[in-house]
Amino acid sequence: MKSRVQSQVKRRITYVLVVATVALLLAAFTCHQAMQTSVGVAASLKAMQDGEIGLHNIGKIDDGEHRLIQQRFKALAQTDKSVRQCIYLQGGGACVDPGITAVQSMLESPEVIGIKNDDSRKQIEVLGQSLLTSLNALKAAL
Amino acid sequence: MPNDNLTQAIEILQLVNTLAPAGVALVKTLATKLQGKTDEELKATGDAIDDAIIAAADMELAKLDGTAAPAGPVAPVTPTE
């Protein structure tokens, strides 16, 4: 009788351990995937900044526009760090929301919409949309 | 590839059964190592890229303000009469 109860308890403990292990593995993979995607987001932001600097260097974005846009990039990078920190510490799609809001705000800002050179504006918008896609993928991964 | 994951999962379960609480933390570490880089390494990489963006923005703003550091040694100015 005692040994039957013991073996039932042991089976139950083993079952709980198995379920907990699988849940942990899944959670670890999701968080890890999110961290990998987060690095991709930072790389996309850098590519967007490099693109804008290149356009300014060849005179397709004037100094005034360039100043405001670079100030936005600086703020975006700081937001990106906060987003990554949030994902690292607690996870969850809500961590990404400030990043998505910041990029959308930049794309709708007077300094981007007001870029006088049409080609330059479109290039910045395309890069920005690519960044938004990365952010939404990151949110979906969490 | 799927069979490799199954073998590793079984090994991990065996470890959990024998090591209990310590095994829980070990499982998490092993799961991240399966992907090559740890979350800490990935975080550091992402943060380094963001720091580079901030530094580049500061450089661009300094250039616009005329306060960027010169690229090389500045030639001495000869006073004229």
Short mmCIF file of C-alpha atoms in Angstrom, two decimals:
data_model
loop_
_atom_site.label_atom_id
_atom_site.label_comp_id
_atom_site.label_asym_id
_atom_site.label_seq_id
_atom_site.Cartn_x
_atom_site.Cartn_y
_atom_site.Cartn_z
CA MET A 1 0.00 0.00 0.00
CA LYS A 2 2.75 2.38 1.09
CA SER A 3 4.88 1.54 -1.95
CA ARG A 4 1.86 2.14 -4.30
CA VAL A 5 1.29 5.60 -2.79
CA GLN A 6 5.01 6.33 -3.02
CA SER A 7 5.15 5.33 -6.67
CA GLN A 8 2.04 7.49 -7.41
CA VAL A 9 3.66 10.48 -5.73
CA LYS A 10 6.90 9.85 -7.61
CA ARG A 11 4.98 9.68 -10.93
CA ARG A 12 3.20 12.93 -10.13
CA ILE A 13 6.44 14.70 -9.22
CA THR A 14 8.07 13.42 -12.41
CA TYR A 15 5.09 14.64 -14.45
CA VAL A 16 5.29 18.12 -12.88
CA LEU A 17 9.05 18.25 -13.51
CA VAL A 18 8.55 17.26 -17.15
CA VAL A 19 5.86 19.89 -17.73
CA ALA A 20 7.96 22.55 -15.99
CA THR A 21 11.01 21.64 -18.08
CA VAL A 22 9.10 21.84 -21.35
CA ALA A 23 7.56 25.18 -20.33
CA LEU A 24 10.99 26.53 -19.39
CA LEU A 25 12.49 25.38 -22.68
CA LEU A 26 9.71 27.03 -24.65
CA ALA A 27 10.01 30.25 -22.63
CA ALA A 28 13.79 30.27 -23.05
CA PHE A 29 13.50 29.80 -26.81
CA THR A 30 10.89 32.58 -27.12
CA CYS A 31 12.98 35.00 -25.06
CA HIS A 32 16.12 34.02 -26.94
CA GLN A 33 14.40 34.46 -30.31
CA ALA A 34 13.24 37.88 -29.14
CA MET A 35 16.78 38.86 -28.17
CA GLN A 36 18.06 37.78 -31.59
CA THR A 37 15.34 39.81 -33.31
CA SER A 38 16.13 42.76 -31.04
CA VAL A 39 19.72 42.77 -32.34
CA GLY A 40 18.26 42.81 -35.86
CA VAL A 41 16.14 45.83 -34.94
CA ALA A 42 19.24 47.73 -33.74
CA ALA A 43 21.02 46.83 -36.99
CA SER A 44 18.04 48.08 -39.04
CA LEU A 45 18.08 51.36 -37.11
CA LYS A 46 21.82 51.76 -37.76
CA ALA A 47 21.24 51.09 -41.47
CA MET A 48 18.52 53.75 -41.50
CA GLN A 49 20.83 56.25 -39.82
CA ASP A 50 23.70 55.45 -42.20
CA GLY A 51 21.34 55.92 -45.13
CA GLU A 52 20.29 59.35 -43.89
CA ILE A 53 23.89 60.42 -43.25
CA GLY A 54 24.80 59.31 -46.77
CA LEU A 55 21.94 61.34 -48.25
CA HIS A 56 22.99 64.41 -46.23
CA ASN A 57 26.62 64.01 -47.33
CA ILE A 58 25.62 64.17 -51.00
CA GLY A 59 23.41 67.19 -50.39
CA LYS A 60 20.03 65.49 -50.71
CA ILE A 61 19.02 66.37 -47.13
CA ASP A 62 19.76 69.88 -45.87
CA ASP A 63 21.47 70.72 -42.58
CA GLY A 64 18.29 71.71 -40.76
CA GLU A 65 16.49 68.48 -41.68
CA HIS A 66 19.63 66.47 -40.90
CA ARG A 67 19.93 67.96 -37.40
CA LEU A 68 16.34 67.14 -36.44
CA ILE A 69 16.50 63.65 -37.91
CA GLN A 70 19.76 62.79 -36.13
CA GLN A 71 18.24 63.98 -32.84
CA ARG A 72 15.39 61.54 -33.52
CA PHE A 73 17.86 58.72 -34.21
CA LYS A 74 19.56 59.40 -30.92
CA ALA A 75 16.25 59.20 -29.06
CA LEU A 76 15.27 56.07 -31.00
CA ALA A 77 18.51 54.31 -30.06
CA GLN A 78 17.95 55.15 -26.40
CA THR A 79 14.38 53.82 -26.65
CA ASP A 80 15.70 50.68 -28.36
CA LYS A 81 18.05 50.04 -25.43
CA SER A 82 15.14 50.40 -22.99
CA VAL A 83 13.04 48.01 -25.07
CA ARG A 84 15.83 45.43 -25.04
CA GLN A 85 16.33 45.84 -21.30
CA CYS A 86 12.59 45.29 -20.75
CA ILE A 87 12.62 42.15 -22.93
CA TYR A 88 15.70 40.87 -21.12
CA LEU A 89 14.27 41.42 -17.65
CA GLN A 90 10.60 40.62 -18.06
CA GLY A 91 9.65 39.83 -21.67
CA GLY A 92 6.21 40.40 -23.16
CA GLY A 93 5.02 42.19 -26.30
CA ALA A 94 4.25 45.37 -24.32
CA CYS A 95 8.02 45.94 -24.03
CA VAL A 96 8.16 46.70 -27.76
CA ASP A 97 5.29 49.22 -27.85
CA PRO A 98 7.44 52.30 -27.00
CA GLY A 99 9.77 51.39 -29.88
CA ILE A 100 6.92 51.02 -32.38
CA THR A 101 5.39 54.32 -31.22
CA ALA A 102 8.75 56.12 -31.51
CA VAL A 103 9.40 54.91 -35.08
CA GLN A 104 5.84 55.70 -36.21
CA SER A 105 6.17 59.14 -34.65
CA MET A 106 9.44 59.73 -36.51
CA LEU A 107 7.94 58.66 -39.86
CA GLU A 108 5.00 61.03 -39.28
CA SER A 109 7.18 63.89 -38.00
CA PRO A 110 7.49 67.21 -39.86
CA GLU A 111 11.24 66.68 -40.24
CA VAL A 112 10.77 63.45 -42.23
CA ILE A 113 7.57 64.39 -44.08
CA GLY A 114 9.14 67.76 -44.83
CA ILE A 115 12.32 66.42 -46.48
CA LYS A 116 12.44 68.49 -49.64
CA ASN A 117 14.08 65.90 -51.88
CA ASP A 118 11.41 63.34 -52.86
CA ASP A 119 13.84 60.46 -53.42
CA SER A 120 15.50 61.06 -50.06
CA ARG A 121 12.18 61.17 -48.26
CA LYS A 122 11.06 57.92 -49.90
CA GLN A 123 14.33 56.19 -49.03
CA ILE A 124 14.00 57.22 -45.38
CA GLU A 125 10.37 56.07 -45.36
CA VAL A 126 11.28 52.68 -46.87
CA LEU A 127 14.03 52.18 -44.30
CA GLY A 128 11.62 53.24 -41.56
CA GLN A 129 8.96 50.80 -42.72
CA SER A 130 11.57 48.03 -42.72
CA LEU A 131 12.40 48.95 -39.14
CA LEU A 132 8.70 48.83 -38.20
CA THR A 133 8.44 45.36 -39.77
CA SER A 134 11.37 44.21 -37.60
CA LEU A 135 9.72 45.67 -34.49
CA ASN A 136 6.38 44.01 -35.22
CA ALA A 137 8.19 40.70 -35.77
CA LEU A 138 9.87 41.21 -32.40
CA LYS A 139 6.52 41.87 -30.72
CA ALA A 140 5.05 38.74 -32.35
CA ALA A 141 7.98 36.67 -31.05
CA LEU A 142 7.19 37.63 -27.45
CA MET B 1 17.84 18.03 -36.70
CA PRO B 2 14.51 17.15 -34.91
CA ASN B 3 16.08 13.92 -33.53
CA ASP B 4 19.03 15.91 -32.16
CA ASN B 5 16.61 18.23 -30.34
CA LEU B 6 14.75 15.22 -28.91
CA THR B 7 17.97 13.62 -27.67
CA GLN B 8 19.01 16.87 -26.04
CA ALA B 9 15.56 17.33 -24.48
CA ILE B 10 15.72 13.81 -22.98
CA GLU B 11 19.20 14.52 -21.60
CA ILE B 12 17.91 17.75 -20.11
CA LEU B 13 14.94 15.97 -18.50
CA GLN B 14 17.28 13.41 -16.96
CA LEU B 15 19.40 16.21 -15.59
CA VAL B 16 16.33 17.94 -14.12
CA ASN B 17 15.22 14.72 -12.44
CA THR B 18 18.57 14.27 -10.77
CA LEU B 19 19.57 17.86 -10.01
CA ALA B 20 16.13 19.35 -9.07
CA PRO B 21 16.33 23.14 -8.38
CA ALA B 22 19.84 23.53 -9.76
CA GLY B 23 18.67 21.65 -12.82
CA VAL B 24 15.96 24.21 -13.50
CA ALA B 25 18.56 26.97 -13.95
CA LEU B 26 20.79 24.59 -15.91
CA VAL B 27 17.97 23.78 -18.33
CA LYS B 28 17.48 27.46 -19.09
CA THR B 29 21.22 27.96 -19.71
CA LEU B 30 21.42 24.87 -21.91
CA ALA B 31 18.43 26.00 -23.95
CA THR B 32 20.08 29.34 -24.74
CA LYS B 33 23.43 27.72 -25.50
CA LEU B 34 21.69 25.53 -28.09
CA GLN B 35 21.43 28.70 -30.16
CA GLY B 36 25.11 29.57 -29.80
CA LYS B 37 24.98 32.96 -28.15
CA THR B 38 23.60 33.68 -24.72
CA ASP B 39 20.94 36.31 -24.10
CA GLU B 40 23.57 38.37 -22.28
CA GLU B 41 25.85 38.31 -25.34
CA LEU B 42 22.95 39.20 -27.62
CA LYS B 43 21.92 42.06 -25.32
CA ALA B 44 25.48 43.39 -25.24
CA THR B 45 25.67 43.24 -29.04
CA GLY B 46 22.37 45.10 -29.48
CA ASP B 47 23.33 47.73 -26.91
CA ALA B 48 26.70 48.25 -28.60
CA ILE B 49 24.94 48.97 -31.91
CA ASP B 50 22.64 51.47 -30.21
CA ASP B 51 25.66 53.15 -28.59
CA ALA B 52 27.24 53.45 -32.03
CA ILE B 53 24.05 55.13 -33.32
CA ILE B 54 24.12 57.61 -30.43
CA ALA B 55 27.82 58.34 -31.01
CA ALA B 56 27.25 58.83 -34.76
CA ALA B 57 24.33 61.19 -34.08
CA ASP B 58 26.46 63.20 -31.64
CA MET B 59 29.22 63.41 -34.26
CA GLU B 60 26.80 64.65 -36.92
CA LEU B 61 25.35 67.25 -34.55
CA ALA B 62 28.85 68.41 -33.56
CA LYS B 63 29.77 68.78 -37.24
CA LEU B 64 26.69 70.93 -37.80
CA ASP B 65 27.60 73.06 -34.79
CA GLY B 66 31.18 73.35 -36.01
CA THR B 67 32.42 71.80 -32.79
CA ALA B 68 33.52 68.43 -34.20
CA ALA B 69 37.15 67.50 -33.41
CA PRO B 70 39.47 68.10 -36.40
CA ALA B 71 40.55 65.04 -38.35
CA GLY B 72 44.27 65.77 -38.10
CA PRO B 73 46.77 68.27 -36.66
CA VAL B 74 45.83 71.91 -37.26
CA ALA B 75 48.44 74.03 -39.08
CA PRO B 76 49.61 77.05 -37.04
CA VAL B 77 48.18 80.38 -38.19
CA THR B 78 50.83 82.89 -39.34
CA PRO B 79 49.95 86.42 -38.16
CA THR B 80 49.82 88.97 -40.95
CA GLU B 81 50.66 92.62 -40.60
#
